[in-house]
């Protein structure tokens, strides 16, 4: 087996070899987050630049290539789009990687049973595990990265890490402020990540890290305010935080920012929401609207203005989640047990385009990704959405999906990933019954399709020639709209490779399995009751 793995390894490009050997940093059986891994690769310089692609896109290409070569195992799939969110390394592959890494002095492992470091080698990358400590005689002057896991938090003076580029703390629940005193001496640091740390105050000296490009503060369990000195980081392009992190109002001055994720709008001021509109280089924005706070509506309105402003600049991806309902008037509609007649009557009395200004969609025309999750439930797909011709990924929760909605979405030429969390019904119209997905609807580029919700009533059938490129299908529903023979027309999805079903009754599982068994591709089937 090792010989086969060795052949596979030597067939890799230099970039992929480095990406694979870097996996040695993580503990055995560790669930490796995809986004975190790619950002580490970027910080290490493993992903060479290529015109027309971001470094993250190139890192994602490397990630998928390692999966396709069976060198890493895909982990969990997200419920929205059935996309891989993390990975693991098989024990046999890890043994090879550890051996090869030691041979090339690629990673120095400390605290790993059966692995001894060579004291004569200069450490280039260090991984501290199982409460281990760094030996006093280990040469750290050429160390480029340090990954700390768990209780391994007793680090020598930071000034010894003169050339450190990447530093991460994973689930270091005992990490406190005194452990990071002197971290401002890491003048070459590009990547800094805290996960699960118990920092009570973020160091003001962060401003001295003028080479810092990525800062992640996730997994915090209590409120943590970031000092305004962070705005002095002129090279910071990626800032990822979590619910409890409070960023300064002066954020509008951070002109290098391209990615900003995890901020809870309601934790911040109206002025903060206004300042976000000045981040003209921002490409991706992920926000949460959670909690019972004052002036929520004013903050949301200001946030929408900022998103519109950024949409006319460089912003192309927006993700919104939380427990705030966009339109309180919609709460009076009961959709759990809706039927076709009720749905049409309600829709006739409510035009969602009246509540979404045309300028909103005009600002979004350059968008490639729009994800609106949780309780943000418009009644129907806005008709103005047909103008979003560059949209590649669209995830929305709606109350009902009808034929007219699929006509709008099917006309989006670039759409590759579509997730519709229909909370009420998926159906045609009151005169048609089933929603028929036909070739005439379009969807020329669609690869991933998710539809339904926990309480959804499903009335959907795929017809010949529809969704010609569809590879992944996720169906979520409680019951079928009709009592006719169970048939979704799965056989008409000629390129289908994967299907997952959520929530529905187990007696339908066997029927779908029979349908899948006759499909020429024999797609992978996952059932989650």
Short mmCIF file of C-alpha atoms in Angstrom, two decimals:
data_model
loop_
_atom_site.label_atom_id
_atom_site.label_comp_id
_atom_site.label_asym_id
_atom_site.label_seq_id
_atom_site.Cartn_x
_atom_site.Cartn_y
_atom_site.Cartn_z
CA UNK A 1 0.00 0.00 0.00
CA UNK A 2 2.82 2.42 0.88
CA UNK A 3 4.32 1.84 -2.55
CA UNK A 4 1.05 2.78 -4.25
CA UNK A 5 0.77 5.91 -2.12
CA UNK A 6 4.37 6.76 -2.96
CA UNK A 7 3.63 6.54 -6.69
CA UNK A 8 0.60 8.80 -6.20
CA UNK A 9 2.70 11.29 -4.25
CA UNK A 10 5.47 11.55 -6.84
CA UNK A 11 2.83 12.12 -9.52
CA UNK A 12 1.72 15.33 -7.78
CA UNK A 13 2.75 18.83 -8.75
CA UNK A 14 5.09 20.65 -6.31
CA UNK A 15 2.12 22.70 -5.10
CA UNK A 16 0.02 19.61 -4.32
CA UNK A 17 2.97 17.88 -2.63
CA UNK A 18 3.33 20.79 -0.23
CA UNK A 19 -0.43 20.92 0.39
CA UNK A 20 -0.48 17.21 1.20
CA UNK A 21 2.57 17.25 3.47
CA UNK A 22 1.10 20.19 5.39
CA UNK A 23 -1.73 17.92 6.59
CA UNK A 24 0.89 16.44 8.92
CA UNK A 25 0.31 19.51 11.10
CA UNK A 26 -3.09 18.24 12.30
CA UNK A 27 -3.61 15.55 14.97
CA UNK A 28 -4.73 12.06 14.00
CA UNK A 29 -8.47 11.83 13.18
CA UNK A 30 -8.74 15.62 13.34
CA UNK A 31 -11.66 17.10 11.42
CA UNK A 32 -9.93 19.64 9.20
CA UNK A 33 -12.05 22.64 8.22
CA UNK A 34 -11.82 23.29 4.49
CA UNK A 35 -11.73 27.10 4.64
CA UNK A 36 -9.19 27.14 7.46
CA UNK A 37 -6.95 24.69 5.61
CA UNK A 38 -7.01 26.72 2.41
CA UNK A 39 -6.17 29.92 4.28
CA UNK A 40 -3.21 28.13 5.91
CA UNK A 41 -1.99 26.99 2.49
CA UNK A 42 -2.21 30.57 1.25
CA UNK A 43 -0.24 31.88 4.25
CA UNK A 44 2.46 29.27 3.56
CA UNK A 45 2.65 30.34 -0.09
CA UNK A 46 1.65 26.92 -1.46
CA UNK A 47 -0.87 28.32 -3.96
CA UNK A 48 0.90 30.13 -6.81
CA UNK A 49 -0.91 33.12 -8.29
CA UNK A 50 -2.81 32.71 -11.54
CA UNK A 51 -4.51 35.43 -13.59
CA UNK A 52 -8.28 35.44 -13.34
CA UNK A 53 -8.42 33.47 -10.07
CA UNK A 54 -8.18 34.41 -6.41
CA UNK A 55 -5.72 32.57 -4.18
CA UNK A 56 -8.67 31.01 -2.37
CA UNK A 57 -10.07 29.64 -5.63
CA UNK A 58 -6.68 28.12 -6.42
CA UNK A 59 -6.50 26.63 -2.93
CA UNK A 60 -9.97 25.16 -3.37
CA UNK A 61 -8.80 23.60 -6.62
CA UNK A 62 -5.92 21.92 -4.74
CA UNK A 63 -8.35 20.71 -2.06
CA UNK A 64 -10.65 19.12 -4.64
CA UNK A 65 -7.71 17.58 -6.48
CA UNK A 66 -6.50 15.83 -3.32
CA UNK A 67 -10.01 14.48 -2.76
CA UNK A 68 -10.27 13.29 -6.36
CA UNK A 69 -6.97 11.45 -5.95
CA UNK A 70 -8.26 9.84 -2.72
CA UNK A 71 -5.38 11.34 -0.75
CA UNK A 72 -7.79 13.02 1.66
CA UNK A 73 -11.26 11.88 2.66
CA UNK A 74 -14.20 14.25 2.22
CA UNK A 75 -15.95 14.90 5.50
CA UNK A 76 -19.35 16.40 6.21
CA UNK A 77 -21.52 17.93 3.50
CA UNK A 78 -23.37 21.13 4.30
CA UNK A 79 -27.14 20.85 4.34
CA UNK A 80 -27.62 23.73 1.94
CA UNK A 81 -25.68 22.62 -1.10
CA UNK A 82 -24.20 19.20 -0.28
CA UNK A 83 -20.71 20.73 -0.58
CA UNK A 84 -17.73 19.35 1.33
CA UNK A 85 -16.97 21.51 4.38
CA UNK A 86 -14.15 19.52 5.97
CA UNK A 87 -11.87 16.54 5.44
CA UNK A 88 -9.89 13.87 7.25
CA UNK A 89 -6.68 12.00 6.49
CA UNK A 90 -6.79 8.20 6.48
CA UNK A 91 -4.40 6.57 8.95
CA UNK A 92 -2.37 4.91 6.18
CA UNK A 93 -2.03 8.18 4.25
CA UNK A 94 -1.10 9.99 7.47
CA UNK A 95 1.64 7.45 8.21
CA UNK A 96 3.12 8.12 4.77
CA UNK A 97 2.81 11.89 5.19
CA UNK A 98 4.50 11.79 8.61
CA UNK A 99 7.35 9.70 7.23
CA UNK A 100 7.82 11.86 4.14
CA UNK A 101 7.50 15.07 6.13
CA UNK A 102 10.19 13.96 8.57
CA UNK A 103 12.45 12.92 5.69
CA UNK A 104 12.15 16.39 4.13
CA UNK A 105 12.09 18.26 7.46
CA UNK A 106 8.74 19.68 6.39
CA UNK A 107 6.92 19.59 9.76
CA UNK A 108 8.27 19.03 13.26
CA UNK A 109 5.75 17.15 15.41
CA UNK A 110 5.85 17.51 19.19
CA UNK A 111 3.65 15.44 21.47
CA UNK A 112 2.86 12.71 18.92
CA UNK A 113 3.37 9.16 20.15
CA UNK A 114 6.12 7.30 18.30
CA UNK A 115 7.42 10.39 16.50
CA UNK A 116 10.73 11.90 17.61
CA UNK A 117 12.14 15.12 16.24
CA UNK A 118 15.70 15.47 15.00
CA UNK A 119 17.44 17.97 17.27
CA UNK A 120 19.99 18.76 14.58
CA UNK A 121 17.34 20.03 12.15
CA UNK A 122 16.10 23.58 12.20
CA UNK A 123 12.33 23.58 12.69
CA UNK A 124 10.44 25.02 9.72
CA UNK A 125 6.89 24.20 10.77
CA UNK A 126 5.90 23.12 14.27
CA UNK A 127 2.82 21.30 15.48
CA UNK A 128 2.31 21.14 19.25
CA UNK A 129 -0.11 18.44 20.40
CA UNK A 130 -1.17 16.58 23.55
CA UNK A 131 0.04 19.23 25.99
CA UNK A 132 3.59 19.18 24.64
CA UNK A 133 6.16 21.93 25.05
CA UNK A 134 8.89 23.19 22.73
CA UNK A 135 12.35 21.91 23.82
CA UNK A 136 14.77 24.65 24.82
CA UNK A 137 17.43 23.39 22.42
CA UNK A 138 15.21 23.48 19.32
CA UNK A 139 16.31 26.10 16.79
CA UNK A 140 13.29 28.33 16.09
CA UNK A 141 14.87 31.14 14.10
CA UNK A 142 13.74 29.65 10.76
CA UNK A 143 10.30 28.51 11.91
CA UNK A 144 7.69 29.69 9.42
CA UNK A 145 4.55 28.38 11.10
CA UNK A 146 3.36 27.23 14.50
CA UNK A 147 0.13 25.28 15.07
CA UNK A 148 -0.92 24.76 18.68
CA UNK A 149 -3.61 22.23 19.64
CA UNK A 150 -5.35 21.86 23.00
CA UNK A 151 -3.33 22.45 26.14
CA UNK A 152 0.06 22.99 24.47
CA UNK A 153 0.16 26.67 25.35
CA UNK A 154 3.52 27.11 27.11
CA UNK A 155 5.38 28.83 24.32
CA UNK A 156 8.93 30.24 24.60
CA UNK A 157 9.44 33.98 24.24
CA UNK A 158 7.83 35.08 20.98
CA UNK A 159 10.97 37.00 20.01
CA UNK A 160 12.60 33.62 19.25
CA UNK A 161 10.20 33.20 16.30
CA UNK A 162 11.84 35.90 14.21
CA UNK A 163 10.49 34.66 10.87
CA UNK A 164 7.09 33.24 11.83
CA UNK A 165 4.48 33.67 9.08
CA UNK A 166 1.53 31.66 10.42
CA UNK A 167 0.30 31.11 13.98
CA UNK A 168 -2.84 29.24 15.04
CA UNK A 169 -4.37 28.14 18.33
CA UNK A 170 -6.97 25.35 18.00
CA UNK A 171 -9.33 24.68 20.93
CA UNK A 172 -6.83 26.13 23.37
CA UNK A 173 -9.40 26.68 26.12
CA UNK A 174 -6.70 27.57 28.65
CA UNK A 175 -5.11 30.24 26.47
CA UNK A 176 -5.28 33.61 28.23
CA UNK A 177 -3.88 37.07 27.67
CA UNK A 178 -0.53 36.47 29.39
CA UNK A 179 0.21 33.65 26.94
CA UNK A 180 0.25 36.06 23.99
CA UNK A 181 2.25 38.86 25.59
CA UNK A 182 5.00 39.78 23.13
CA UNK A 183 3.13 38.49 20.10
CA UNK A 184 3.60 41.96 18.59
CA UNK A 185 7.25 40.98 17.99
CA UNK A 186 6.17 38.70 15.12
CA UNK A 187 6.75 41.35 12.47
CA UNK A 188 6.54 38.89 9.55
CA UNK A 189 3.29 37.24 10.69
CA UNK A 190 0.70 36.92 7.91
CA UNK A 191 -1.86 34.50 9.37
CA UNK A 192 -3.19 34.56 12.95
CA UNK A 193 -6.01 32.32 14.17
CA UNK A 194 -7.60 31.88 17.60
CA UNK A 195 -10.24 29.19 18.09
CA UNK A 196 -11.77 28.66 21.51
CA UNK A 197 -9.32 30.95 23.33
CA UNK A 198 -10.33 32.65 26.60
CA UNK A 199 -8.93 36.06 25.83
CA UNK A 200 -10.54 38.76 27.97
CA UNK A 201 -8.91 41.63 26.13
CA UNK A 202 -7.43 41.69 22.67
CA UNK A 203 -3.94 43.21 22.71
CA UNK A 204 -3.71 46.82 21.52
CA UNK A 205 -0.27 45.96 20.14
CA UNK A 206 -1.96 44.13 17.25
CA UNK A 207 -1.20 47.27 15.21
CA UNK A 208 2.49 46.32 15.15
CA UNK A 209 1.77 43.24 13.02
CA UNK A 210 1.98 45.22 9.80
CA UNK A 211 2.44 42.11 7.64
CA UNK A 212 -0.79 40.50 8.89
CA UNK A 213 -3.14 39.49 6.08
CA UNK A 214 -5.56 37.09 7.82
CA UNK A 215 -7.03 37.32 11.33
CA UNK A 216 -9.54 34.77 12.63
CA UNK A 217 -11.12 34.90 16.09
CA UNK A 218 -13.71 32.13 16.32
CA UNK A 219 -15.20 29.89 18.98
CA UNK A 220 -15.19 32.62 21.64
CA UNK A 221 -17.69 32.08 24.46
CA UNK A 222 -17.83 35.61 25.86
CA UNK A 223 -17.86 39.19 24.64
CA UNK A 224 -14.52 40.43 23.31
CA UNK A 225 -13.95 43.93 21.98
CA UNK A 226 -11.30 44.42 19.32
CA UNK A 227 -9.34 47.68 19.80
CA UNK A 228 -9.46 50.39 17.17
CA UNK A 229 -5.74 49.86 16.58
CA UNK A 230 -6.71 46.95 14.33
CA UNK A 231 -7.64 49.57 11.75
CA UNK A 232 -3.93 50.33 11.37
CA UNK A 233 -3.33 46.93 9.73
CA UNK A 234 -2.97 48.11 6.15
CA UNK A 235 -2.43 44.64 4.65
CA UNK A 236 -5.28 42.82 6.41
CA UNK A 237 -7.48 41.28 3.70
CA UNK A 238 -9.37 38.56 5.62
CA UNK A 239 -11.12 39.16 8.95
CA UNK A 240 -13.22 36.30 10.34
CA UNK A 241 -14.89 36.61 13.73
CA UNK A 242 -17.81 35.09 15.67
CA UNK A 243 -20.98 36.21 17.41
CA UNK A 244 -19.33 37.64 20.55
CA UNK A 245 -16.66 39.71 18.82
CA UNK A 246 -17.19 43.49 18.72
CA UNK A 247 -15.31 45.37 16.00
CA UNK A 248 -14.55 49.12 16.18
CA UNK A 249 -16.71 51.73 14.45
CA UNK A 250 -13.64 52.91 12.55
CA UNK A 251 -13.71 49.77 10.40
CA UNK A 252 -14.39 51.88 7.31
CA UNK A 253 -10.71 52.78 7.20
CA UNK A 254 -9.60 49.18 6.62
CA UNK A 255 -9.42 49.58 2.86
CA UNK A 256 -7.46 46.38 2.22
CA UNK A 257 -10.27 44.16 3.54
CA UNK A 258 -11.62 41.72 0.96
CA UNK A 259 -13.39 39.23 3.24
CA UNK A 260 -15.34 40.04 6.40
CA UNK A 261 -17.24 37.21 8.07
CA UNK A 262 -19.16 36.46 11.25
CA UNK A 263 -20.19 39.90 12.55
CA UNK A 264 -23.49 40.16 14.41
CA UNK A 265 -24.97 43.43 13.18
CA UNK A 266 -27.08 43.88 16.32
CA UNK A 267 -23.95 43.84 18.51
CA UNK A 268 -22.63 46.87 16.66
CA UNK A 269 -23.67 50.49 16.27
CA UNK A 270 -25.57 52.15 13.44
CA UNK A 271 -22.36 54.03 12.61
CA UNK A 272 -20.52 50.71 12.26
CA UNK A 273 -23.13 49.59 9.71
CA UNK A 274 -22.64 52.88 7.87
CA UNK A 275 -18.84 52.57 7.91
CA UNK A 276 -19.02 49.13 6.28
CA UNK A 277 -20.15 50.87 3.12
CA UNK A 278 -16.69 52.45 2.81
CA UNK A 279 -14.91 49.09 2.38
CA UNK A 280 -14.70 49.50 -1.38
CA UNK A 281 -12.44 46.46 -1.89
CA UNK A 282 -14.68 44.08 0.05
CA UNK A 283 -15.60 41.00 -1.98
CA UNK A 284 -17.32 38.76 0.57
CA UNK A 285 -19.51 39.81 3.50
CA UNK A 286 -21.10 37.36 5.95
CA UNK A 287 -23.31 38.82 8.68
CA UNK A 288 -25.65 37.62 11.42
CA UNK A 289 -28.81 39.31 12.69
CA UNK A 290 -29.31 37.77 16.12
CA UNK A 291 -30.53 38.77 19.56
CA UNK A 292 -32.90 41.26 21.12
CA UNK A 293 -31.27 44.64 20.70
CA UNK A 294 -32.55 48.17 20.28
CA UNK A 295 -32.78 50.06 16.97
CA UNK A 296 -32.60 46.79 15.04
CA UNK A 297 -34.57 48.16 12.10
CA UNK A 298 -32.33 51.22 11.83
CA UNK A 299 -29.25 49.01 11.78
CA UNK A 300 -30.73 46.74 9.13
CA UNK A 301 -31.70 49.67 6.91
CA UNK A 302 -28.21 51.13 7.20
CA UNK A 303 -26.71 47.70 6.49
CA UNK A 304 -28.82 47.39 3.33
CA UNK A 305 -27.61 50.81 2.19
CA UNK A 306 -24.02 49.73 2.77
CA UNK A 307 -24.53 46.46 0.86
CA UNK A 308 -26.02 48.39 -2.06
CA UNK A 309 -23.04 50.74 -2.03
CA UNK A 310 -20.59 47.84 -1.92
CA UNK A 311 -22.52 46.02 -4.63
CA UNK A 312 -21.69 48.88 -6.97
CA UNK A 313 -18.00 48.43 -6.06
CA UNK A 314 -16.37 44.98 -5.71
CA UNK A 315 -18.72 43.00 -3.46
CA UNK A 316 -19.90 39.78 -5.10
CA UNK A 317 -20.82 37.49 -2.19
CA UNK A 318 -23.22 38.18 0.69
CA UNK A 319 -24.31 35.68 3.36
CA UNK A 320 -27.00 36.57 5.92
CA UNK A 321 -28.17 34.40 8.81
CA UNK A 322 -30.00 34.90 12.08
CA UNK A 323 -33.35 34.89 13.83
CA UNK A 324 -34.68 38.24 12.63
CA UNK A 325 -37.73 38.23 10.37
CA UNK A 326 -37.44 40.63 7.44
CA UNK A 327 -41.14 41.43 7.23
CA UNK A 328 -43.21 41.10 10.42
CA UNK A 329 -46.41 41.26 8.36
CA UNK A 330 -45.60 37.84 6.91
CA UNK A 331 -45.82 36.23 10.33
CA UNK A 332 -49.63 36.14 10.09
CA UNK A 333 -49.49 33.53 7.35
CA UNK A 334 -49.53 29.91 8.45
CA UNK A 335 -47.62 27.85 5.89
CA UNK A 336 -46.96 24.55 7.66
CA UNK A 337 -50.19 23.00 6.50
CA UNK A 338 -50.79 25.10 3.41
CA UNK A 339 -52.34 23.74 0.26
CA UNK A 340 -52.24 25.01 -3.31
CA UNK A 341 -55.45 27.00 -3.12
CA UNK A 342 -54.40 28.81 0.07
CA UNK A 343 -51.00 29.60 -1.40
CA UNK A 344 -52.35 31.20 -4.56
CA UNK A 345 -54.90 33.26 -2.63
CA UNK A 346 -52.25 34.62 -0.28
CA UNK A 347 -49.85 35.37 -3.11
CA UNK A 348 -52.53 37.27 -5.05
CA UNK A 349 -52.76 39.69 -2.14
CA UNK A 350 -49.06 40.26 -1.60
CA UNK A 351 -46.53 41.43 -4.16
CA UNK A 352 -43.07 41.01 -2.72
CA UNK A 353 -41.62 43.29 -5.41
CA UNK A 354 -43.44 46.15 -3.67
CA UNK A 355 -41.18 45.72 -0.63
CA UNK A 356 -37.89 45.29 -2.52
CA UNK A 357 -36.82 48.40 -4.36
CA UNK A 358 -35.50 48.00 -7.93
CA UNK A 359 -32.30 49.78 -6.87
CA UNK A 360 -31.59 46.87 -4.50
CA UNK A 361 -31.47 44.40 -7.37
CA UNK A 362 -29.60 46.88 -9.55
CA UNK A 363 -26.84 46.94 -6.93
CA UNK A 364 -26.80 43.14 -6.82
CA UNK A 365 -26.39 42.56 -10.55
CA UNK A 366 -22.68 41.93 -10.16
CA UNK A 367 -23.25 39.39 -7.40
CA UNK A 368 -22.11 35.81 -7.86
CA UNK A 369 -23.21 34.43 -4.48
CA UNK A 370 -26.20 35.29 -2.30
CA UNK A 371 -27.02 33.20 0.78
CA UNK A 372 -29.94 34.24 3.01
CA UNK A 373 -30.68 31.66 5.70
CA UNK A 374 -32.73 30.88 8.80
CA UNK A 375 -35.83 33.00 9.44
CA UNK A 376 -35.50 35.38 6.51
CA UNK A 377 -38.56 34.16 4.65
CA UNK A 378 -40.14 36.17 1.83
CA UNK A 379 -43.33 34.62 0.54
CA UNK A 380 -42.12 34.10 -3.01
CA UNK A 381 -39.09 34.57 -5.25
CA UNK A 382 -38.96 38.31 -6.16
CA UNK A 383 -39.55 38.79 -9.87
CA UNK A 384 -36.72 41.33 -10.07
CA UNK A 385 -34.32 38.50 -9.27
CA UNK A 386 -34.30 37.64 -12.97
CA UNK A 387 -31.86 40.54 -13.45
CA UNK A 388 -29.11 38.76 -11.45
CA UNK A 389 -27.52 37.27 -14.55
CA UNK A 390 -24.10 36.74 -12.91
CA UNK A 391 -25.46 34.76 -9.97
CA UNK A 392 -23.65 31.42 -9.52
CA UNK A 393 -24.79 30.41 -6.02
CA UNK A 394 -28.21 31.28 -4.59
CA UNK A 395 -29.55 30.02 -1.25
CA UNK A 396 -32.91 31.35 -0.04
CA UNK A 397 -35.67 30.41 2.35
CA UNK A 398 -39.14 31.03 0.93
CA UNK A 399 -42.60 29.99 2.06
CA UNK A 400 -43.70 28.38 -1.18
CA UNK A 401 -42.21 27.44 -4.56
CA UNK A 402 -44.45 27.59 -7.62
CA UNK A 403 -43.90 27.22 -11.36
CA UNK A 404 -43.43 30.98 -11.87
CA UNK A 405 -40.56 31.00 -9.37
CA UNK A 406 -38.73 28.25 -11.21
CA UNK A 407 -39.14 30.16 -14.48
CA UNK A 408 -37.35 33.14 -12.90
CA UNK A 409 -34.53 31.05 -11.47
CA UNK A 410 -34.18 28.83 -14.52
CA UNK A 411 -33.42 31.91 -16.59
CA UNK A 412 -30.26 32.73 -14.62
CA UNK A 413 -27.59 31.55 -17.09
CA UNK A 414 -24.64 31.25 -14.65
CA UNK A 415 -26.50 29.63 -11.73
CA UNK A 416 -24.56 26.54 -10.57
CA UNK A 417 -25.81 26.06 -7.00
CA UNK A 418 -29.43 26.59 -5.93
CA UNK A 419 -30.92 25.95 -2.50
CA UNK A 420 -34.59 26.76 -1.86
CA UNK A 421 -35.70 26.18 1.70
CA UNK A 422 -39.44 25.99 1.01
CA UNK A 423 -41.21 26.00 4.38
CA UNK A 424 -44.72 25.44 3.02
CA UNK A 425 -45.30 23.81 -0.35
CA UNK A 426 -43.43 22.90 -3.50
CA UNK A 427 -46.06 22.70 -6.18
CA UNK A 428 -47.14 23.80 -9.63
CA UNK A 429 -50.31 25.85 -9.37
CA UNK A 430 -53.85 25.10 -8.29
CA UNK A 431 -54.73 23.93 -11.80
CA UNK A 432 -51.61 21.80 -12.27
CA UNK A 433 -50.83 20.05 -8.99
CA UNK A 434 -47.23 18.89 -9.35
CA UNK A 435 -44.41 21.29 -10.10
CA UNK A 436 -42.93 19.99 -13.33
CA UNK A 437 -39.23 20.69 -13.86
CA UNK A 438 -39.03 20.63 -17.64
CA UNK A 439 -36.33 21.36 -20.18
CA UNK A 440 -38.05 24.64 -21.06
CA UNK A 441 -37.37 26.08 -17.59
CA UNK A 442 -33.67 26.44 -18.38
CA UNK A 443 -31.10 25.86 -15.61
CA UNK A 444 -28.31 25.38 -18.19
CA UNK A 445 -25.47 25.49 -15.63
CA UNK A 446 -27.06 24.06 -12.48
CA UNK A 447 -24.91 21.41 -10.75
CA UNK A 448 -26.26 21.36 -7.16
CA UNK A 449 -29.99 21.64 -6.33
CA UNK A 450 -31.51 21.59 -2.83
CA UNK A 451 -35.22 22.08 -2.25
CA UNK A 452 -37.66 21.78 0.66
CA UNK A 453 -37.62 22.06 4.44
CA UNK A 454 -38.50 20.09 7.56
CA UNK A 455 -42.27 20.73 7.27
CA UNK A 456 -42.42 21.02 3.49
CA UNK A 457 -45.20 19.45 1.43
CA UNK A 458 -43.47 18.20 -1.73
CA UNK A 459 -45.07 18.08 -5.15
CA UNK A 460 -42.17 17.90 -7.60
CA UNK A 461 -41.38 15.86 -10.70
CA UNK A 462 -38.43 16.01 -13.10
CA UNK A 463 -39.18 15.65 -16.79
CA UNK A 464 -37.01 14.47 -19.67
CA UNK A 465 -34.19 16.84 -20.63
CA UNK A 466 -34.38 19.02 -17.53
CA UNK A 467 -31.35 20.31 -15.59
CA UNK A 468 -28.87 18.69 -18.00
CA UNK A 469 -25.77 19.24 -15.81
CA UNK A 470 -27.24 18.45 -12.39
CA UNK A 471 -24.92 16.25 -10.29
CA UNK A 472 -26.18 16.66 -6.70
CA UNK A 473 -29.81 16.66 -5.57
CA UNK A 474 -31.03 17.20 -1.99
CA UNK A 475 -34.76 16.76 -1.21
CA UNK A 476 -36.21 17.79 2.16
CA UNK A 477 -39.89 17.24 2.97
CA UNK A 478 -42.37 15.87 5.47
CA UNK A 479 -45.02 14.52 3.11
CA UNK A 480 -46.02 14.35 -0.54
CA UNK A 481 -48.58 16.70 -2.08
CA UNK A 482 -50.48 13.88 -3.80
CA UNK A 483 -51.20 10.26 -2.98
CA UNK A 484 -50.20 9.11 -6.46
CA UNK A 485 -47.50 6.49 -7.03
CA UNK A 486 -44.19 7.71 -5.67
CA UNK A 487 -42.14 9.06 -8.58
CA UNK A 488 -39.86 12.10 -8.78
CA UNK A 489 -38.64 11.31 -12.29
CA UNK A 490 -35.07 10.84 -11.03
CA UNK A 491 -34.25 8.82 -14.14
CA UNK A 492 -34.48 12.01 -16.23
CA UNK A 493 -31.54 13.61 -14.42
CA UNK A 494 -28.99 12.03 -16.72
CA UNK A 495 -25.87 13.48 -15.05
CA UNK A 496 -26.94 12.79 -11.44
CA UNK A 497 -24.17 11.44 -9.18
CA UNK A 498 -25.46 12.07 -5.66
CA UNK A 499 -28.86 12.30 -3.97
CA UNK A 500 -29.69 12.97 -0.34
CA UNK A 501 -33.12 12.97 1.31
CA UNK A 502 -34.03 14.56 4.66
CA UNK A 503 -36.89 14.22 7.12
CA UNK A 504 -39.37 12.15 5.13
CA UNK A 505 -41.05 8.90 6.09
CA UNK A 506 -39.03 5.72 5.80
CA UNK A 507 -41.60 3.87 3.66
CA UNK A 508 -40.66 6.18 0.79
CA UNK A 509 -36.98 5.27 1.07
CA UNK A 510 -37.38 1.85 -0.58
CA UNK A 511 -39.36 3.36 -3.45
CA UNK A 512 -36.62 5.89 -4.19
CA UNK A 513 -33.93 3.23 -3.88
CA UNK A 514 -35.68 1.23 -6.59
CA UNK A 515 -35.75 4.31 -8.82
CA UNK A 516 -32.05 5.00 -8.20
CA UNK A 517 -31.13 1.36 -8.91
CA UNK A 518 -32.33 1.76 -12.50
CA UNK A 519 -30.49 5.05 -13.04
CA UNK A 520 -27.58 4.54 -15.49
CA UNK A 521 -25.16 6.45 -13.20
CA UNK A 522 -26.13 4.54 -10.03
CA UNK A 523 -25.84 7.76 -7.96
CA UNK A 524 -24.75 7.68 -4.33
CA UNK A 525 -27.79 7.78 -2.03
CA UNK A 526 -27.94 9.20 1.52
CA UNK A 527 -31.08 9.03 3.63
CA UNK A 528 -31.54 11.12 6.78
CA UNK A 529 -34.88 10.50 8.48
#
